[in-house]
GROMACS .gro file of C-alpha atoms in nm:
model
  329
    1MET     CA    1   2.768  -0.220   0.467
    2THR     CA    2   2.675  -0.130   0.108
    3ASP     CA    3   2.338  -0.299   0.088
    4LEU     CA    4   2.063  -0.454   0.277
    5GLU     CA    5   2.184  -0.804   0.249
    6PRO     CA    6   2.303  -0.985   0.575
    7ARG     CA    7   2.660  -1.001   0.644
    8PRO     CA    8   2.831  -1.338   0.552
    9ALA     CA    9   2.780  -1.577   0.825
   10GLU     CA   10   3.067  -1.783   0.986
   11VAL     CA   11   3.108  -2.136   0.848
   12VAL     CA   12   2.920  -2.374   1.071
   13PRO     CA   13   2.873  -2.745   1.041
   14HIS     CA   14   2.587  -2.837   0.803
   15ASP     CA   15   2.255  -2.878   0.982
   16PRO     CA   16   1.990  -3.050   0.765
   17ASN     CA   17   1.719  -2.918   0.985
   18ALA     CA   18   1.802  -2.558   0.915
   19VAL     CA   19   1.792  -2.556   0.524
   20LEU     CA   20   1.530  -2.527   0.261
   21SER     CA   21   1.537  -2.717  -0.068
   22PRO     CA   22   1.565  -2.524  -0.389
   23ALA     CA   23   1.194  -2.601  -0.469
   24ALA     CA   24   1.086  -2.460  -0.133
   25LEU     CA   25   1.295  -2.149  -0.176
   26ASP     CA   26   1.150  -2.100  -0.524
   27ARG     CA   27   0.790  -2.128  -0.396
   28LEU     CA   28   0.860  -1.891  -0.112
   29ASP     CA   29   0.995  -1.640  -0.362
   30ARG     CA   30   0.694  -1.683  -0.589
   31SER     CA   31   0.458  -1.632  -0.304
   32ILE     CA   32   0.534  -1.256  -0.313
   33PRO     CA   33   0.368  -1.073  -0.604
   34GLU     CA   34   0.624  -0.943  -0.860
   35ASN     CA   35   0.509  -0.582  -0.837
   36THR     CA   36   0.562  -0.604  -0.457
   37LYS     CA   37   0.913  -0.735  -0.502
   38THR     CA   38   0.981  -0.470  -0.759
   39ALA     CA   39   0.859  -0.194  -0.519
   40TYR     CA   40   1.063  -0.336  -0.228
   41ARG     CA   41   1.383  -0.362  -0.439
   42ARG     CA   42   1.343   0.010  -0.545
   43GLN     CA   43   1.289   0.116  -0.188
   44ALA     CA   44   1.597  -0.085  -0.068
   45ARG     CA   45   1.815   0.071  -0.336
   46ASP     CA   46   1.714   0.417  -0.240
   47PHE     CA   47   1.785   0.356   0.122
   48VAL     CA   48   2.125   0.209   0.051
   49ALA     CA   49   2.226   0.494  -0.172
   50TRP     CA   50   2.118   0.749   0.085
   51CYS     CA   51   2.316   0.573   0.358
   52GLU     CA   52   2.627   0.543   0.141
   53GLU     CA   53   2.626   0.920   0.067
   54ARG     CA   54   2.630   0.986   0.440
   55GLY     CA   55   2.846   0.712   0.565
   56ARG     CA   56   2.573   0.536   0.763
   57ASP     CA   57   2.522   0.166   0.822
   58THR     CA   58   2.226   0.011   0.648
   59LEU     CA   59   2.213  -0.326   0.840
   60PRO     CA   60   2.166  -0.295   1.118
   61ALA     CA   61   2.049   0.066   1.085
   62SER     CA   62   2.001   0.280   1.394
   63ALA     CA   63   1.671   0.443   1.495
   64GLN     CA   64   1.834   0.783   1.414
   65THR     CA   65   1.929   0.669   1.069
   66LEU     CA   66   1.580   0.553   0.987
   67ALA     CA   67   1.427   0.877   1.132
   68ASP     CA   68   1.661   1.093   0.925
   69TYR     CA   69   1.591   0.888   0.614
   70VAL     CA   70   1.213   0.934   0.664
   71SER     CA   71   1.274   1.302   0.722
   72HIS     CA   72   1.464   1.301   0.386
   73LEU     CA   73   1.162   1.138   0.211
   74CYS     CA   74   0.941   1.410   0.371
   75ASP     CA   75   1.170   1.681   0.228
   76LEU     CA   76   1.113   1.523  -0.112
   77ASP     CA   77   0.733   1.542  -0.040
   78ARG     CA   78   0.687   1.171  -0.094
   79ALA     CA   79   0.344   1.043  -0.045
   80PRO     CA   80   0.276   0.903   0.314
   81SER     CA   81   0.192   0.561   0.157
   82THR     CA   82   0.533   0.559  -0.015
   83ILE     CA   83   0.714   0.642   0.309
   84GLU     CA   84   0.530   0.375   0.492
   85GLN     CA   85   0.638   0.121   0.232
   86ALA     CA   86   1.001   0.234   0.275
   87ILE     CA   87   0.981   0.171   0.653
   88ALA     CA   88   0.822  -0.161   0.599
   89THR     CA   89   1.097  -0.256   0.346
   90ILE     CA   90   1.372  -0.167   0.593
   91ARG     CA   91   1.202  -0.350   0.878
   92VAL     CA   92   1.166  -0.667   0.662
   93ALA     CA   93   1.534  -0.666   0.559
   94HIS     CA   94   1.635  -0.638   0.926
   95ARG     CA   95   1.403  -0.913   1.035
   96GLU     CA   96   1.517  -1.151   0.758
   97ALA     CA   97   1.882  -1.077   0.859
   98GLY     CA   98   1.813  -1.177   1.215
   99HIS     CA   99   1.784  -0.823   1.358
  100ASP     CA  100   1.438  -0.849   1.506
  101GLY     CA  101   1.290  -0.535   1.648
  102LYS     CA  102   1.549  -0.312   1.472
  103PRO     CA  103   1.554  -0.042   1.390
  104ASP     CA  104   1.326   0.119   1.640
  105THR     CA  105   1.058   0.299   1.428
  106ARG     CA  106   0.899   0.530   1.687
  107ALA     CA  107   1.090   0.841   1.589
  108ALA     CA  108   1.036   0.766   1.217
  109LEU     CA  109   0.657   0.720   1.258
  110ARG     CA  110   0.627   1.053   1.453
  111ILE     CA  111   0.811   1.239   1.174
  112LEU     CA  112   0.574   1.070   0.923
  113LYS     CA  113   0.270   1.177   1.131
  114THR     CA  114   0.399   1.542   1.124
  115HIS     CA  115   0.445   1.508   0.745
  116LYS     CA  116   0.093   1.391   0.704
  117ARG     CA  117  -0.035   1.692   0.902
  118ASP     CA  118   0.183   1.936   0.713
  119ARG     CA  119   0.046   1.801   0.380
  120ALA     CA  120  -0.309   1.829   0.511
  121GLU     CA  121  -0.246   2.194   0.613
  122ALA     CA  122  -0.107   2.264   0.276
  123GLY     CA  123  -0.423   2.140   0.115
  124LYS     CA  124  -0.273   1.820  -0.021
  125ARG     CA  125  -0.487   1.512  -0.007
  126LYS     CA  126  -0.430   1.148  -0.105
  127LYS     CA  127  -0.456   1.140  -0.484
  128LYS     CA  128  -0.726   0.898  -0.605
  129ALA     CA  129  -0.774   0.785  -0.958
  130PRO     CA  130  -1.121   0.913  -1.067
  131PRO     CA  131  -1.377   0.642  -1.116
  132VAL     CA  132  -1.461   0.554  -1.476
  133THR     CA  133  -1.844   0.607  -1.447
  134LEU     CA  134  -2.085   0.500  -1.719
  135THR     CA  135  -2.068   0.851  -1.872
  136ALA     CA  136  -1.686   0.831  -1.884
  137LEU     CA  137  -1.693   0.473  -2.002
  138ARG     CA  138  -1.911   0.565  -2.305
  139ALA     CA  139  -1.690   0.861  -2.391
  140ILE     CA  140  -1.396   0.631  -2.393
  141ILE     CA  141  -1.571   0.378  -2.610
  142ASP     CA  142  -1.666   0.659  -2.850
  143ALA     CA  143  -1.296   0.748  -2.870
  144THR     CA  144  -1.206   0.391  -3.001
  145ASP     CA  145  -1.217   0.276  -3.358
  146PRO     CA  146  -1.401  -0.058  -3.386
  147THR     CA  147  -1.266  -0.108  -3.743
  148THR     CA  148  -0.915  -0.157  -3.604
  149LEU     CA  149  -0.762  -0.445  -3.398
  150ALA     CA  150  -0.658  -0.191  -3.132
  151GLY     CA  151  -1.004  -0.042  -3.114
  152ARG     CA  152  -1.180  -0.378  -3.060
  153ARG     CA  153  -0.926  -0.487  -2.810
  154ASP     CA  154  -0.954  -0.159  -2.619
  155ARG     CA  155  -1.332  -0.194  -2.600
  156VAL     CA  156  -1.291  -0.535  -2.433
  157MET     CA  157  -1.033  -0.402  -2.198
  158VAL     CA  158  -1.244  -0.112  -2.064
  159VAL     CA  159  -1.580  -0.283  -2.071
  160LEU     CA  160  -1.451  -0.596  -1.891
  161GLY     CA  161  -1.251  -0.392  -1.653
  162PHE     CA  162  -1.570  -0.203  -1.558
  163ALA     CA  163  -1.811  -0.496  -1.562
  164MET     CA  164  -1.580  -0.726  -1.370
  165MET     CA  165  -1.468  -0.457  -1.133
  166ALA     CA  166  -1.122  -0.594  -1.233
  167ARG     CA  167  -0.777  -0.521  -1.107
  168ARG     CA  168  -0.532  -0.449  -1.386
  169SER     CA  169  -0.337  -0.764  -1.290
  170GLU     CA  170  -0.660  -0.965  -1.336
  171LEU     CA  171  -0.722  -0.820  -1.678
  172ALA     CA  172  -0.361  -0.879  -1.789
  173ALA     CA  173  -0.382  -1.245  -1.680
  174LEU     CA  174  -0.713  -1.322  -1.872
  175ARG     CA  175  -0.687  -1.592  -2.138
  176ILE     CA  176  -0.931  -1.663  -2.415
  177GLU     CA  177  -1.008  -1.998  -2.261
  178ASP     CA  178  -1.119  -1.820  -1.940
  179VAL     CA  179  -1.418  -1.676  -2.127
  180THR     CA  180  -1.736  -1.878  -2.157
  181PHE     CA  181  -2.044  -1.750  -2.339
  182THR     CA  182  -2.380  -1.855  -2.184
  183ASP     CA  183  -2.739  -1.784  -2.243
  184ASP     CA  184  -2.732  -1.515  -1.973
  185GLY     CA  185  -2.407  -1.342  -2.067
  186LEU     CA  186  -2.043  -1.416  -1.996
  187THR     CA  187  -1.867  -1.633  -1.719
  188ILE     CA  188  -1.518  -1.513  -1.673
  189LEU     CA  189  -1.268  -1.736  -1.482
  190ILE     CA  190  -1.013  -1.541  -1.282
  191ARG     CA  191  -0.741  -1.793  -1.198
  192LYS     CA  192  -0.589  -1.589  -0.912
  193SER     CA  193  -0.619  -1.248  -0.760
  194LYS     CA  194  -0.486  -1.032  -0.479
  195THR     CA  195  -0.734  -1.159  -0.225
  196ASP     CA  196  -0.719  -1.521  -0.348
  197GLN     CA  197  -0.377  -1.610  -0.198
  198ASP     CA  198  -0.445  -1.983  -0.243
  199ALA     CA  199  -0.514  -1.946  -0.611
  200GLU     CA  200  -0.852  -2.130  -0.585
  201GLY     CA  201  -0.985  -1.910  -0.859
  202ALA     CA  202  -1.318  -1.741  -0.899
  203GLU     CA  203  -1.592  -1.698  -1.160
  204VAL     CA  204  -1.748  -1.367  -1.247
  205ASN     CA  205  -2.087  -1.371  -1.415
  206ILE     CA  206  -2.156  -1.079  -1.638
  207PRO     CA  207  -2.504  -1.034  -1.791
  208HIS     CA  208  -2.587  -0.897  -2.139
  209GLY     CA  209  -2.569  -0.516  -2.166
  210VAL     CA  210  -2.842  -0.298  -2.318
  211HIS     CA  211  -2.620  -0.073  -2.532
  212PRO     CA  212  -2.454  -0.242  -2.833
  213ASP     CA  213  -2.124  -0.046  -2.778
  214THR     CA  214  -2.085  -0.139  -2.410
  215ASP     CA  215  -2.257  -0.481  -2.411
  216PRO     CA  216  -1.978  -0.709  -2.277
  217VAL     CA  217  -2.100  -1.010  -2.472
  218ARG     CA  218  -2.103  -0.808  -2.799
  219VAL     CA  219  -1.765  -0.644  -2.756
  220VAL     CA  220  -1.586  -0.968  -2.648
  221ARG     CA  221  -1.742  -1.168  -2.939
  222ALA     CA  222  -1.642  -0.891  -3.184
  223TRP     CA  223  -1.284  -0.902  -3.067
  224LEU     CA  224  -1.265  -1.287  -3.072
  225ASP     CA  225  -1.421  -1.296  -3.422
  226ARG     CA  226  -1.146  -1.059  -3.538
  227LEU     CA  227  -0.864  -1.224  -3.341
  228GLN     CA  228  -0.939  -1.574  -3.466
  229ALA     CA  229  -0.759  -1.755  -3.180
  230ALA     CA  230  -0.879  -2.037  -2.964
  231ASP     CA  231  -0.639  -1.978  -2.679
  232GLY     CA  232  -0.371  -1.755  -2.537
  233PRO     CA  233  -0.391  -1.406  -2.381
  234LEU     CA  234  -0.724  -1.226  -2.429
  235LEU     CA  235  -0.572  -0.874  -2.439
  236ARG     CA  236  -0.298  -0.890  -2.700
  237ARG     CA  237  -0.019  -0.653  -2.769
  238ILE     CA  238  -0.071  -0.447  -3.082
  239ASN     CA  239   0.188  -0.211  -3.247
  240ARG     CA  240   0.132   0.136  -3.383
  241TRP     CA  241   0.058  -0.013  -3.726
  242ASP     CA  242  -0.228  -0.213  -3.583
  243GLN     CA  243  -0.051  -0.535  -3.611
  244LEU     CA  244  -0.059  -0.821  -3.352
  245GLN     CA  245   0.252  -0.878  -3.150
  246PRO     CA  246   0.353  -1.190  -2.954
  247GLY     CA  247   0.221  -1.207  -2.599
  248GLY     CA  248  -0.034  -1.017  -2.391
  249MET     CA  249  -0.059  -0.680  -2.240
  250SER     CA  250   0.105  -0.613  -1.898
  251GLY     CA  251  -0.070  -0.452  -1.615
  252ALA     CA  252   0.135  -0.137  -1.667
  253ALA     CA  253   0.042  -0.134  -2.038
  254ILE     CA  254  -0.322  -0.156  -1.954
  255ASN     CA  255  -0.279   0.138  -1.712
  256GLU     CA  256  -0.118   0.347  -1.972
  257ARG     CA  257  -0.374   0.259  -2.238
  258VAL     CA  258  -0.667   0.360  -2.018
  259ARG     CA  259  -0.502   0.691  -1.950
  260ALA     CA  260  -0.434   0.748  -2.324
  261LEU     CA  261  -0.792   0.673  -2.409
  262ALA     CA  262  -0.929   0.900  -2.136
  263ILE     CA  263  -0.713   1.180  -2.278
  264ARG     CA  264  -0.822   1.106  -2.627
  265ALA     CA  265  -1.189   1.105  -2.513
  266GLY     CA  266  -1.141   1.457  -2.378
  267LEU     CA  267  -1.245   1.361  -2.024
  268PRO     CA  268  -1.173   1.632  -1.757
  269ASN     CA  269  -0.840   1.553  -1.598
  270GLY     CA  270  -0.798   1.279  -1.842
  271ALA     CA  271  -0.437   1.223  -1.753
  272ASP     CA  272  -0.547   1.128  -1.395
  273PHE     CA  273  -0.746   0.829  -1.515
  274THR     CA  274  -0.587   0.482  -1.465
  275ALA     CA  275  -0.708   0.118  -1.490
  276HIS     CA  276  -0.801   0.135  -1.133
  277GLY     CA  277  -1.076   0.379  -1.238
  278LEU     CA  278  -1.244   0.092  -1.411
  279ARG     CA  279  -1.249  -0.112  -1.092
  280ALA     CA  280  -1.383   0.189  -0.900
  281GLY     CA  281  -1.643   0.279  -1.155
  282GLY     CA  282  -1.831  -0.054  -1.140
  283PRO     CA  283  -1.919  -0.030  -0.772
  284THR     CA  284  -1.995   0.343  -0.799
  285GLU     CA  285  -2.257   0.277  -1.065
  286ALA     CA  286  -2.387  -0.030  -0.905
  287ALA     CA  287  -2.442   0.160  -0.573
  288LYS     CA  288  -2.628   0.430  -0.770
  289ALA     CA  289  -2.858   0.148  -0.907
  290GLY     CA  290  -2.927   0.041  -0.546
  291GLN     CA  291  -2.735  -0.288  -0.546
  292PRO     CA  292  -2.652  -0.418  -0.191
  293VAL     CA  293  -2.295  -0.363  -0.067
  294SER     CA  294  -2.256  -0.735  -0.011
  295PHE     CA  295  -2.338  -0.817  -0.384
  296ILE     CA  296  -2.088  -0.548  -0.496
  297ALA     CA  297  -1.814  -0.679  -0.267
  298ASP     CA  298  -1.870  -1.035  -0.381
  299HIS     CA  299  -1.867  -0.942  -0.749
  300GLY     CA  300  -1.551  -0.736  -0.716
  301ARG     CA  301  -1.372  -1.003  -0.504
  302TRP     CA  302  -1.309  -0.772  -0.221
  303SER     CA  303  -1.212  -0.936   0.112
  304LYS     CA  304  -1.523  -0.946   0.341
  305THR     CA  305  -1.332  -0.736   0.596
  306SER     CA  306  -1.194  -0.483   0.336
  307PRO     CA  307  -1.318  -0.124   0.377
  308GLN     CA  308  -1.212  -0.046   0.020
  309VAL     CA  309  -1.539  -0.109  -0.149
  310LEU     CA  310  -1.707   0.134   0.092
  311GLU     CA  311  -1.467   0.402  -0.033
  312TYR     CA  312  -1.629   0.377  -0.377
  313ILE     CA  313  -1.987   0.364  -0.240
  314ARG     CA  314  -1.972   0.645   0.022
  315PRO     CA  315  -1.959   0.930  -0.238
  316VAL     CA  316  -2.291   0.794  -0.378
  317ASP     CA  317  -2.447   0.759  -0.035
  318LYS     CA  318  -2.347   1.107   0.054
  319TRP     CA  319  -2.566   1.246  -0.220
  320ARG     CA  320  -2.846   0.996  -0.201
  321ASP     CA  321  -2.877   1.004   0.180
  322ASN     CA  322  -2.774   1.368   0.221
  323PRO     CA  323  -2.953   1.521   0.527
  324MET     CA  324  -3.002   1.846   0.344
  325ARG     CA  325  -3.207   1.678   0.069
  326GLY     CA  326  -3.570   1.766   0.070
  327ILE     CA  327  -3.576   2.000   0.370
  328GLY     CA  328  -3.690   2.295   0.172
  329LEU     CA  329  -3.364   2.495   0.119
   0.00000   0.00000   0.00000
């Protein structure tokens, strides 16, 4: 086999109970986020190429083939999360091809466990994007030029990303008509998100800020006044000559823009900043201000069972509730 597609099946009499309509197939395909499909396709291509070089079968693959492939990824020092995704990709391909339970992953997972231990002993830790705290946010704002289209758009991007605790996909999907000005601030409609699988939508309320340059209401109004548009993407593409381009920014473009702004602002390790830092910075600062975890989780649209929000809050708690504080050292 040269790919992870199932082998052609023998021709059998048509069974109307065993087929899906084109519309159903389309909806099934669209139920998987595009970035997830892209990652899975990349993982599948890499596995196929590795197998072809070594004359191994890809479907069904043996337990030894999977274990050797995982060991190969370890040799490349791939992140454990990347290797876990590769294993999941191969398992899904086998299940969809009718090879349930194959390949056996036990040896592969033991190799991955060893890889994690080796990385820990070498001082390598899971890399996390630094949170964009209020200090970092203001430095980024200072690095923008509000007299330009790009500068005003960038202010909206980082301020809303922080205040909404937004995923980059949520920022990229925002439309002008999703923004409502109220007496209390802004109400932002998020049409769908990672934890909203049924696309019921959610509204995020953002109060007025106290600093003109980071007040969400002011920065959004300044951008819309300059944009002069009633609908369409909120975060627009702008070329190097500060000219509007058709369409909105992608999640990847937002990520790269945040990194570029962090570097321009002179933040320590500026190249490590990403759009995720905006989502992490909001709960970090809210926890410092004493906001309850339940309020933070609800505002950031985290699943009630997700431990992720605690990952942002624990560093704050470790300082605020440190047992060495106030003991007379």
